[in-house]
PDB file of C-alpha atoms and ligand atoms in Angstrom:
ATOM      1  CA  UNK A   1      70.165   4.134  56.782  1.00 63.00           C
ATOM      2  CA  UNK A   2      67.353   2.690  58.945  1.00 70.00           C
ATOM      3  CA  UNK A   3      64.801   5.252  59.950  1.00 81.00           C
ATOM      4  CA  UNK A   4      63.921   5.250  63.532  1.00 94.00           C
ATOM      5  CA  UNK A   5      60.333   4.236  64.271  1.00 97.00           C
ATOM      6  CA  UNK A   6      57.979   7.247  64.780  1.00 98.00           C
ATOM      7  CA  UNK A   7      54.255   6.753  65.566  1.00 98.00           C
ATOM      8  CA  UNK A   8      51.448   8.959  66.518  1.00 98.00           C
ATOM      9  CA  UNK A   9      47.910   9.276  68.059  1.00 98.00           C
ATOM     10  CA  UNK A  10      45.969  11.823  66.242  1.00 98.00           C
ATOM     11  CA  UNK A  11      42.527  12.372  67.874  1.00 97.00           C
ATOM     12  CA  UNK A  12      40.089  14.984  66.642  1.00 97.00           C
ATOM     13  CA  UNK A  13      38.911  16.738  69.852  1.00 97.00           C
ATOM     14  CA  UNK A  14      35.276  16.174  69.131  1.00 95.00           C
ATOM     15  CA  UNK A  15      34.482  14.502  72.313  1.00 93.00           C
ATOM     16  CA  UNK A  16      36.357  12.505  74.973  1.00 93.00           C
ATOM     17  CA  UNK A  17      37.911   9.289  74.316  1.00 92.00           C
ATOM     18  CA  UNK A  18      35.898   6.198  74.131  1.00 88.00           C
ATOM     19  CA  UNK A  19      36.683   2.495  74.131  1.00 87.00           C
ATOM     20  CA  UNK A  20      37.203   2.472  70.402  1.00 87.00           C
ATOM     21  CA  UNK A  21      39.735   5.329  70.363  1.00 92.00           C
ATOM     22  CA  UNK A  22      41.723   3.694  73.356  1.00 92.00           C
ATOM     23  CA  UNK A  23      42.263   0.609  71.286  1.00 92.00           C
ATOM     24  CA  UNK A  24      43.917   2.603  68.546  1.00 94.00           C
ATOM     25  CA  UNK A  25      45.924   4.826  71.189  1.00 95.00           C
ATOM     26  CA  UNK A  26      47.170   1.670  73.082  1.00 94.00           C
ATOM     27  CA  UNK A  27      47.827  -0.006  69.812  1.00 94.00           C
ATOM     28  CA  UNK A  28      49.951   2.803  68.561  1.00 95.00           C
ATOM     29  CA  UNK A  29      51.726   3.180  71.784  1.00 95.00           C
ATOM     30  CA  UNK A  30      52.559  -0.464  72.047  1.00 94.00           C
ATOM     31  CA  UNK A  31      53.835  -0.711  68.560  1.00 95.00           C
ATOM     32  CA  UNK A  32      56.079   2.238  69.215  1.00 96.00           C
ATOM     33  CA  UNK A  33      57.375   0.704  72.375  1.00 94.00           C
ATOM     34  CA  UNK A  34      57.917  -2.620  70.714  1.00 94.00           C
ATOM     35  CA  UNK A  35      60.010  -0.984  67.886  1.00 95.00           C
ATOM     36  CA  UNK A  36      61.982   1.188  70.519  1.00 96.00           C
ATOM     37  CA  UNK A  37      60.479   4.253  68.767  1.00 97.00           C
ATOM     38  CA  UNK A  38      59.220   7.517  69.548  1.00 98.00           C
ATOM     39  CA  UNK A  39      55.318   8.113  70.079  1.00 98.00           C
ATOM     40  CA  UNK A  40      53.730  11.538  69.756  1.00 98.00           C
ATOM     41  CA  UNK A  41      50.141  12.793  70.198  1.00 98.00           C
ATOM     42  CA  UNK A  42      48.731  15.238  67.770  1.00 98.00           C
ATOM     43  CA  UNK A  43      45.341  16.961  68.338  1.00 98.00           C
ATOM     44  CA  UNK A  44      43.629  17.199  64.850  1.00 97.00           C
ATOM     45  CA  UNK A  45      41.507  20.349  65.273  1.00 97.00           C
ATOM     46  CA  UNK A  46      41.432  21.630  61.727  1.00 96.00           C
ATOM     47  CA  UNK A  47      37.715  20.771  61.653  1.00 96.00           C
ATOM     48  CA  UNK A  48      36.691  23.482  63.901  1.00 95.00           C
ATOM     49  CA  UNK A  49      32.939  23.044  63.514  1.00 96.00           C
ATOM     50  CA  UNK A  50      33.459  19.433  64.947  1.00 96.00           C
ATOM     51  CA  UNK A  51      35.584  20.525  67.913  1.00 97.00           C
ATOM     52  CA  UNK A  52      34.241  20.748  71.280  1.00 96.00           C
ATOM     53  CA  UNK A  53      35.732  23.298  73.594  1.00 97.00           C
ATOM     54  CA  UNK A  54      37.998  21.617  76.220  1.00 97.00           C
ATOM     55  CA  UNK A  55      38.054  18.317  74.588  1.00 97.00           C
ATOM     56  CA  UNK A  56      41.510  18.413  73.585  1.00 98.00           C
ATOM     57  CA  UNK A  57      42.608  18.783  77.171  1.00 97.00           C
ATOM     58  CA  UNK A  58      40.122  16.188  78.395  1.00 96.00           C
ATOM     59  CA  UNK A  59      41.564  13.835  75.825  1.00 97.00           C
ATOM     60  CA  UNK A  60      44.927  14.603  77.000  1.00 97.00           C
ATOM     61  CA  UNK A  61      44.118  14.066  80.675  1.00 96.00           C
ATOM     62  CA  UNK A  62      42.525  10.683  79.779  1.00 95.00           C
ATOM     63  CA  UNK A  63      45.639   9.643  77.985  1.00 96.00           C
ATOM     64  CA  UNK A  64      47.725  10.731  80.912  1.00 95.00           C
ATOM     65  CA  UNK A  65      45.769   8.852  83.264  1.00 93.00           C
ATOM     66  CA  UNK A  66      46.006   5.792  81.157  1.00 93.00           C
ATOM     67  CA  UNK A  67      49.787   6.283  81.112  1.00 94.00           C
ATOM     68  CA  UNK A  68      50.048   6.944  77.418  1.00 96.00           C
ATOM     69  CA  UNK A  69      51.966  10.123  77.382  1.00 97.00           C
ATOM     70  CA  UNK A  70      53.454  11.770  74.240  1.00 98.00           C
ATOM     71  CA  UNK A  71      57.457  11.494  74.027  1.00 98.00           C
ATOM     72  CA  UNK A  72      57.255  15.145  72.617  1.00 98.00           C
ATOM     73  CA  UNK A  73      55.298  18.101  72.959  1.00 97.00           C
ATOM     74  CA  UNK A  74      51.807  17.655  72.033  1.00 98.00           C
ATOM     75  CA  UNK A  75      51.193  19.460  68.601  1.00 97.00           C
ATOM     76  CA  UNK A  76      47.872  21.011  67.621  1.00 97.00           C
ATOM     77  CA  UNK A  77      46.973  21.398  63.922  1.00 95.00           C
ATOM     78  CA  UNK A  78      45.305  24.918  64.457  1.00 93.00           C
ATOM     79  CA  UNK A  79      48.289  27.294  65.023  1.00 91.00           C
ATOM     80  CA  UNK A  80      49.688  29.294  62.315  1.00 86.00           C
ATOM     81  CA  UNK A  81      52.964  27.015  61.528  1.00 89.00           C
ATOM     82  CA  UNK A  82      50.748  24.065  60.653  1.00 91.00           C
ATOM     83  CA  UNK A  83      48.215  26.295  58.804  1.00 94.00           C
ATOM     84  CA  UNK A  84      51.097  27.711  56.561  1.00 96.00           C
ATOM     85  CA  UNK A  85      52.342  24.080  55.767  1.00 97.00           C
ATOM     86  CA  UNK A  86      48.825  23.194  54.562  1.00 98.00           C
ATOM     87  CA  UNK A  87      48.752  26.233  52.426  1.00 97.00           C
ATOM     88  CA  UNK A  88      52.180  25.532  51.040  1.00 98.00           C
ATOM     89  CA  UNK A  89      51.161  22.059  50.211  1.00 98.00           C
ATOM     90  CA  UNK A  90      48.030  23.132  48.496  1.00 98.00           C
ATOM     91  CA  UNK A  91      50.030  25.704  46.305  1.00 98.00           C
ATOM     92  CA  UNK A  92      52.358  23.020  45.309  1.00 98.00           C
ATOM     93  CA  UNK A  93      49.538  20.910  44.244  1.00 98.00           C
ATOM     94  CA  UNK A  94      48.062  23.655  42.062  1.00 97.00           C
ATOM     95  CA  UNK A  95      51.473  24.526  40.624  1.00 97.00           C
ATOM     96  CA  UNK A  96      51.791  20.933  39.564  1.00 96.00           C
ATOM     97  CA  UNK A  97      48.363  20.981  38.109  1.00 96.00           C
ATOM     98  CA  UNK A  98      46.878  18.547  40.433  1.00 98.00           C
ATOM     99  CA  UNK A  99      44.594  20.849  42.507  1.00 98.00           C
ATOM    100  CA  UNK A 100      41.647  22.674  41.097  1.00 97.00           C
ATOM    101  CA  UNK A 101      38.857  25.042  42.272  1.00 97.00           C
ATOM    102  CA  UNK A 102      35.519  23.627  42.282  1.00 97.00           C
ATOM    103  CA  UNK A 103      32.293  25.539  42.303  1.00 95.00           C
ATOM    104  CA  UNK A 104      29.860  22.834  42.833  1.00 93.00           C
ATOM    105  CA  UNK A 105      27.596  22.797  45.775  1.00 89.00           C
ATOM    106  CA  UNK A 106      26.407  19.389  47.071  1.00 88.00           C
ATOM    107  CA  UNK A 107      23.178  19.861  45.089  1.00 88.00           C
ATOM    108  CA  UNK A 108      24.836  20.402  42.032  1.00 88.00           C
ATOM    109  CA  UNK A 109      26.976  17.257  42.560  1.00 88.00           C
ATOM    110  CA  UNK A 110      23.844  15.375  43.275  1.00 87.00           C
ATOM    111  CA  UNK A 111      22.048  16.682  40.147  1.00 88.00           C
ATOM    112  CA  UNK A 112      25.201  15.893  37.945  1.00 86.00           C
ATOM    113  CA  UNK A 113      25.270  12.497  39.328  1.00 86.00           C
ATOM    114  CA  UNK A 114      21.487  11.858  39.022  1.00 85.00           C
ATOM    115  CA  UNK A 115      21.680  12.835  35.270  1.00 84.00           C
ATOM    116  CA  UNK A 116      24.459  10.109  34.639  1.00 78.00           C
ATOM    117  CA  UNK A 117      22.637   7.688  36.780  1.00 72.00           C
ATOM    118  CA  UNK A 118      25.625   7.571  39.397  1.00 61.00           C
ATOM    119  CA  UNK A 119      23.767   8.593  42.489  1.00 55.00           C
ATOM    120  CA  UNK A 120      22.020   5.375  43.380  1.00 52.00           C
ATOM    121  CA  UNK A 121      22.647   5.174  47.132  1.00 51.00           C
ATOM    122  CA  UNK A 122      20.659   8.352  48.038  1.00 47.00           C
ATOM    123  CA  UNK A 123      23.665   9.135  50.346  1.00 48.00           C
ATOM    124  CA  UNK A 124      25.555  12.293  49.266  1.00 44.00           C
ATOM    125  CA  UNK A 125      28.317  11.038  51.278  1.00 47.00           C
ATOM    126  CA  UNK A 126      28.916   8.081  49.107  1.00 62.00           C
ATOM    127  CA  UNK A 127      28.780  10.290  45.907  1.00 81.00           C
ATOM    128  CA  UNK A 128      31.677  10.286  43.847  1.00 92.00           C
ATOM    129  CA  UNK A 129      32.430  13.655  42.412  1.00 93.00           C
ATOM    130  CA  UNK A 130      31.548  13.528  38.817  1.00 90.00           C
ATOM    131  CA  UNK A 131      34.649  15.986  37.630  1.00 91.00           C
ATOM    132  CA  UNK A 132      32.364  18.908  36.579  1.00 91.00           C
ATOM    133  CA  UNK A 133      35.019  21.533  37.178  1.00 95.00           C
ATOM    134  CA  UNK A 134      38.100  19.382  36.263  1.00 94.00           C
ATOM    135  CA  UNK A 135      38.443  21.266  33.110  1.00 92.00           C
ATOM    136  CA  UNK A 136      37.501  24.681  34.215  1.00 91.00           C
ATOM    137  CA  UNK A 137      34.906  26.801  36.306  1.00 90.00           C
ATOM    138  CA  UNK A 138      33.046  28.238  33.353  1.00 86.00           C
ATOM    139  CA  UNK A 139      33.130  31.611  34.874  1.00 90.00           C
ATOM    140  CA  UNK A 140      31.666  30.302  38.190  1.00 91.00           C
ATOM    141  CA  UNK A 141      33.528  31.226  41.557  1.00 92.00           C
ATOM    142  CA  UNK A 142      35.576  28.274  43.175  1.00 92.00           C
ATOM    143  CA  UNK A 143      33.950  27.121  46.539  1.00 94.00           C
ATOM    144  CA  UNK A 144      36.161  24.222  47.384  1.00 96.00           C
ATOM    145  CA  UNK A 145      39.304  22.962  46.092  1.00 98.00           C
ATOM    146  CA  UNK A 146      39.891  19.254  44.846  1.00 98.00           C
ATOM    147  CA  UNK A 147      42.850  17.037  43.982  1.00 98.00           C
ATOM    148  CA  UNK A 148      42.671  14.893  40.884  1.00 97.00           C
ATOM    149  CA  UNK A 149      42.783  11.197  41.331  1.00 97.00           C
ATOM    150  CA  UNK A 150      43.879   8.319  38.821  1.00 94.00           C
ATOM    151  CA  UNK A 151      44.514   4.804  38.854  1.00 90.00           C
ATOM    152  CA  UNK A 152      43.949   1.566  40.909  1.00 93.00           C
ATOM    153  CA  UNK A 153      45.837   1.837  44.309  1.00 94.00           C
ATOM    154  CA  UNK A 154      47.238  -1.112  45.773  1.00 97.00           C
ATOM    155  CA  UNK A 155      48.595  -0.939  49.439  1.00 97.00           C
ATOM    156  CA  UNK A 156      49.737  -3.116  52.346  1.00 97.00           C
ATOM    157  CA  UNK A 157      48.256  -2.951  55.774  1.00 97.00           C
ATOM    158  CA  UNK A 158      50.328  -4.703  58.460  1.00 96.00           C
ATOM    159  CA  UNK A 159      47.205  -6.273  59.945  1.00 94.00           C
ATOM    160  CA  UNK A 160      44.673  -6.621  56.954  1.00 95.00           C
ATOM    161  CA  UNK A 161      47.232  -7.599  54.323  1.00 97.00           C
ATOM    162  CA  UNK A 162      46.999  -6.513  50.712  1.00 98.00           C
ATOM    163  CA  UNK A 163      44.285  -3.851  49.919  1.00 98.00           C
ATOM    164  CA  UNK A 164      43.126  -2.111  46.862  1.00 97.00           C
ATOM    165  CA  UNK A 165      40.765   0.745  45.908  1.00 97.00           C
ATOM    166  CA  UNK A 166      39.938   2.134  42.587  1.00 96.00           C
ATOM    167  CA  UNK A 167      40.327   5.807  43.429  1.00 95.00           C
ATOM    168  CA  UNK A 168      38.517   7.221  40.410  1.00 95.00           C
ATOM    169  CA  UNK A 169      35.525   4.870  40.701  1.00 93.00           C
ATOM    170  CA  UNK A 170      35.325   4.624  44.402  1.00 95.00           C
ATOM    171  CA  UNK A 171      36.174   8.183  45.585  1.00 95.00           C
ATOM    172  CA  UNK A 172      36.696  10.536  42.893  1.00 95.00           C
ATOM    173  CA  UNK A 173      38.660  13.866  42.722  1.00 97.00           C
ATOM    174  CA  UNK A 174      38.505  14.677  46.673  1.00 97.00           C
ATOM    175  CA  UNK A 175      38.370  17.876  48.529  1.00 97.00           C
ATOM    176  CA  UNK A 176      41.674  19.286  50.002  1.00 98.00           C
ATOM    177  CA  UNK A 177      40.369  22.846  50.925  1.00 98.00           C
ATOM    178  CA  UNK A 178      36.712  22.991  51.742  1.00 97.00           C
ATOM    179  CA  UNK A 179      34.080  25.443  50.723  1.00 95.00           C
ATOM    180  CA  UNK A 180      34.323  27.083  54.325  1.00 96.00           C
ATOM    181  CA  UNK A 181      38.073  27.753  53.938  1.00 96.00           C
ATOM    182  CA  UNK A 182      39.165  24.809  56.284  1.00 97.00           C
ATOM    183  CA  UNK A 183      41.977  22.369  55.402  1.00 97.00           C
ATOM    184  CA  UNK A 184      40.442  19.064  54.535  1.00 97.00           C
ATOM    185  CA  UNK A 185      41.468  16.214  56.865  1.00 97.00           C
ATOM    186  CA  UNK A 186      43.254  14.349  53.933  1.00 98.00           C
ATOM    187  CA  UNK A 187      45.607  17.200  53.224  1.00 98.00           C
ATOM    188  CA  UNK A 188      46.357  18.107  56.820  1.00 98.00           C
ATOM    189  CA  UNK A 189      46.959  14.709  57.934  1.00 98.00           C
ATOM    190  CA  UNK A 190      49.545  13.866  55.193  1.00 98.00           C
ATOM    191  CA  UNK A 191      51.444  17.430  55.774  1.00 98.00           C
ATOM    192  CA  UNK A 192      51.469  16.644  59.466  1.00 98.00           C
ATOM    193  CA  UNK A 193      52.564  12.920  59.164  1.00 98.00           C
ATOM    194  CA  UNK A 194      55.541  14.139  57.057  1.00 98.00           C
ATOM    195  CA  UNK A 195      56.408  16.925  59.221  1.00 97.00           C
ATOM    196  CA  UNK A 196      56.686  14.949  62.210  1.00 97.00           C
ATOM    197  CA  UNK A 197      58.565  12.116  60.361  1.00 98.00           C
ATOM    198  CA  UNK A 198      55.753   9.603  60.982  1.00 98.00           C
ATOM    199  CA  UNK A 199      57.112   6.160  59.895  1.00 98.00           C
ATOM    200  CA  UNK A 200      54.158   4.161  61.299  1.00 98.00           C
ATOM    201  CA  UNK A 201      50.489   5.089  61.388  1.00 98.00           C
ATOM    202  CA  UNK A 202      48.357   2.823  63.692  1.00 97.00           C
ATOM    203  CA  UNK A 203      44.743   3.771  63.831  1.00 97.00           C
ATOM    204  CA  UNK A 204      41.087   2.341  63.662  1.00 95.00           C
ATOM    205  CA  UNK A 205      40.042   0.414  60.701  1.00 94.00           C
ATOM    206  CA  UNK A 206      37.394   2.917  59.982  1.00 93.00           C
ATOM    207  CA  UNK A 207      39.992   5.047  58.589  1.00 96.00           C
ATOM    208  CA  UNK A 208      41.591   2.331  56.386  1.00 97.00           C
ATOM    209  CA  UNK A 209      39.833   3.566  53.186  1.00 96.00           C
ATOM    210  CA  UNK A 210      41.338   6.895  53.603  1.00 98.00           C
ATOM    211  CA  UNK A 211      44.793   5.451  53.068  1.00 98.00           C
ATOM    212  CA  UNK A 212      44.991   5.348  49.379  1.00 98.00           C
ATOM    213  CA  UNK A 213      43.871   9.110  49.281  1.00 98.00           C
ATOM    214  CA  UNK A 214      46.826   9.819  51.641  1.00 98.00           C
ATOM    215  CA  UNK A 215      49.209   7.942  49.755  1.00 98.00           C
ATOM    216  CA  UNK A 216      48.061   9.442  46.586  1.00 98.00           C
ATOM    217  CA  UNK A 217      48.680  13.038  48.063  1.00 98.00           C
ATOM    218  CA  UNK A 218      52.183  11.907  49.536  1.00 98.00           C
ATOM    219  CA  UNK A 219      53.166  10.644  46.151  1.00 97.00           C
ATOM    220  CA  UNK A 220      52.147  14.033  44.517  1.00 98.00           C
ATOM    221  CA  UNK A 221      53.925  16.136  47.256  1.00 98.00           C
ATOM    222  CA  UNK A 222      57.107  13.875  47.223  1.00 98.00           C
ATOM    223  CA  UNK A 223      56.594  12.838  50.820  1.00 98.00           C
ATOM    224  CA  UNK A 224      57.675   9.653  52.306  1.00 97.00           C
ATOM    225  CA  UNK A 225      54.848   6.983  52.639  1.00 97.00           C
ATOM    226  CA  UNK A 226      54.608   5.603  56.314  1.00 98.00           C
ATOM    227  CA  UNK A 227      53.534   2.076  56.830  1.00 98.00           C
ATOM    228  CA  UNK A 228      49.965   1.518  57.858  1.00 98.00           C
ATOM    229  CA  UNK A 229      48.428  -0.704  60.404  1.00 96.00           C
ATOM    230  CA  UNK A 230      44.582  -0.565  61.117  1.00 96.00           C
ATOM    231  CA  UNK A 231      43.301  -1.798  64.447  1.00 93.00           C
ATOM    232  CA  UNK A 232      39.955  -3.699  64.950  1.00 89.00           C
ATOM    233  CA  UNK A 233      36.922  -1.611  65.682  1.00 85.00           C
ATOM    234  CA  UNK A 234      34.987  -1.835  68.892  1.00 81.00           C
ATOM    235  CA  UNK A 235      31.192  -2.383  68.500  1.00 73.00           C
ATOM    236  CA  UNK A 236      28.478  -1.167  70.555  1.00 66.00           C
ATOM    237  CA  UNK A 237      25.966  -3.773  71.839  1.00 63.00           C
ATOM    238  CA  UNK A 238      23.337  -2.687  69.050  1.00 65.00           C
ATOM    239  CA  UNK A 239      25.948  -3.812  66.360  1.00 66.00           C
ATOM    240  CA  UNK A 240      26.859  -0.275  65.608  1.00 67.00           C
ATOM    241  CA  UNK A 241      30.594   1.051  65.385  1.00 65.00           C
ATOM    242  CA  UNK A 242      31.449   2.788  68.699  1.00 63.00           C
ATOM    243  CA  UNK A 243      32.429   6.211  67.859  1.00 60.00           C
ATOM    244  CA  UNK A 244      31.920   9.883  69.027  1.00 56.00           C
ATOM    245  CA  UNK A 245      29.343  10.357  66.609  1.00 57.00           C
ATOM    246  CA  UNK A 246      27.088   7.491  68.054  1.00 56.00           C
ATOM    247  CA  UNK A 247      27.545   8.977  71.280  1.00 52.00           C
ATOM    248  CA  UNK A 248      29.750   6.413  72.768  1.00 60.00           C
ATOM    249  CA  UNK A 249      30.519   6.723  76.471  1.00 67.00           C
ATOM    250  CA  UNK A 250      33.732   8.320  77.536  1.00 75.00           C
ATOM    251  CA  UNK A 251      36.192   5.861  79.162  1.00 82.00           C
ATOM    252  CA  UNK A 252      36.302   6.032  82.937  1.00 81.00           C
ATOM    253  CA  UNK A 253      39.986   6.812  83.685  1.00 82.00           C
ATOM    254  CA  UNK A 254      39.508   6.317  87.175  1.00 83.00           C
ATOM    255  CA  UNK A 255      39.799   2.670  86.411  1.00 85.00           C
ATOM    256  CA  UNK A 256      42.994   2.932  84.089  1.00 85.00           C
ATOM    257  CA  UNK A 257      43.946  -0.688  84.426  1.00 86.00           C
ATOM    258  CA  UNK A 258      40.437  -2.054  83.372  1.00 83.00           C
ATOM    259  CA  UNK A 259      40.180   0.280  80.532  1.00 83.00           C
ATOM    260  CA  UNK A 260      43.626  -0.923  79.152  1.00 86.00           C
ATOM    261  CA  UNK A 261      42.836  -4.448  79.847  1.00 83.00           C
ATOM    262  CA  UNK A 262      39.775  -4.282  77.820  1.00 82.00           C
ATOM    263  CA  UNK A 263      41.576  -2.335  74.963  1.00 85.00           C
ATOM    264  CA  UNK A 264      44.166  -5.023  75.027  1.00 82.00           C
ATOM    265  CA  UNK A 265      41.629  -7.908  74.506  1.00 78.00           C
ATOM    266  CA  UNK A 266      40.540  -6.466  71.086  1.00 78.00           C
ATOM    267  CA  UNK A 267      41.443  -8.929  68.565  1.00 64.00           C
ATOM    268  CA  UNK A 268      43.128 -11.183  71.009  1.00 58.00           C
ATOM    269  CA  UNK A 269      40.913 -14.032  72.305  1.00 49.00           C
ATOM    270  CA  UNK A 270      37.613 -12.297  72.660  1.00 50.00           C
ATOM    271  CA  UNK A 271      35.123 -12.635  69.782  1.00 49.00           C
ATOM    272  CA  UNK A 272      33.100  -9.867  68.578  1.00 47.00           C
ATOM    273  CA  UNK A 273      30.068 -11.093  70.349  1.00 52.00           C
ATOM    274  CA  UNK A 274      31.987 -11.306  73.860  1.00 55.00           C
ATOM    275  CA  UNK A 275      33.684  -7.807  73.328  1.00 50.00           C
ATOM    276  CA  UNK A 276      30.766  -5.545  73.734  1.00 53.00           C
ATOM    277  CA  UNK A 277      29.772  -7.183  76.958  1.00 59.00           C
ATOM    278  CA  UNK A 278      33.399  -7.482  78.281  1.00 56.00           C
ATOM    279  CA  UNK A 279      33.786  -3.517  77.698  1.00 55.00           C
ATOM    280  CA  UNK A 280      30.316  -2.808  78.789  1.00 57.00           C
ATOM    281  CA  UNK A 281      31.519  -4.557  82.203  1.00 55.00           C
ATOM    282  CA  UNK A 282      34.652  -2.273  82.431  1.00 49.00           C
ATOM    283  CA  UNK A 283      32.833   0.806  81.519  1.00 50.00           C
ATOM    284  CA  UNK A 284      29.895   0.200  83.843  1.00 53.00           C
ATOM    285  CA  UNK A 285      32.027  -1.283  86.747  1.00 45.00           C
TER     286      UNK A 285
HETATM  287  N1  LIG B   1      41.730  12.557  63.689  1.00 67.73           N
HETATM  288  C1  LIG B   1      41.175  11.328  63.194  1.00 67.73           C
HETATM  289  C2  LIG B   1      40.151  10.913  64.131  1.00 67.73           C
HETATM  290  O1  LIG B   1      40.098  11.199  65.328  1.00 67.73           O
HETATM  291  C3  LIG B   1      42.272  10.306  63.096  1.00 67.73           C
HETATM  292  C4  LIG B   1      43.289  10.613  62.070  1.00 67.73           C
HETATM  293  C5  LIG B   1      44.462   9.697  61.756  1.00 67.73           C
HETATM  294  O2  LIG B   1      44.603   8.846  62.633  1.00 67.73           O
HETATM  295  O3  LIG B   1      44.798   9.610  60.580  1.00 67.73           O
HETATM  296  O4  LIG B   1      39.397  10.088  63.735  1.00 67.73           O
END
């Protein structure tokens, strides 16, 4: 049986859409249309400290103005049916012996890595968890929950081609339930993609290196693996990645056609050098 294409755009409501997120939204919408498939919007609001009140409706308004409308009712991650599904997945991973409680604070991890000479970047975000709590908590109280990783992961990206990641060496056992009790993005996205029957994930290239973690969880949970396509990033004039964190300007949805035209140029004809200027023209026009 051929599974019908189902794609999604899954913004975090941490701010309005910027030119980079429009590229991902347009690409996933076009891919769904090109395959005669269904395209849905999911608001990824599990990371409540990052969410800005009203940003979800702002994003939906921007998408609406751009003509990118969800074929099915928009789904939010925060209501209880989704939360129950994340909890069930977490319990399943524990029952299978893949998830374990971790009592380490960030400082504990840094200290443990420094002892073995594994922290050389000085960037906690780049720290690979040394596995301290893998074999037990030694009487300490769990703060977060992690999932064990193993093996070298090879996967195929529809645009980038063959990709690989050594999960234990490059990522380490990663968090699925955070110390603040919130569900981690990796767990939520996998559970939601499966619950919504997503066959094709089309999203920005900045998320490409999350794919092995997500496929690892899909395998452990017995979920189908979607196909993945990561779209080119839009760079700001200073060479920085355009993102909500770097304060990228919201797109001007009063000029929907210009915004879509600029988004459609990404990866087609314009070089990385031309692009910021082209987008800046659209955004400032
Ligand atoms: N919510 C994520 C973001 O806005 C995207 C997640 C995904 O597409 O997998 O960056």
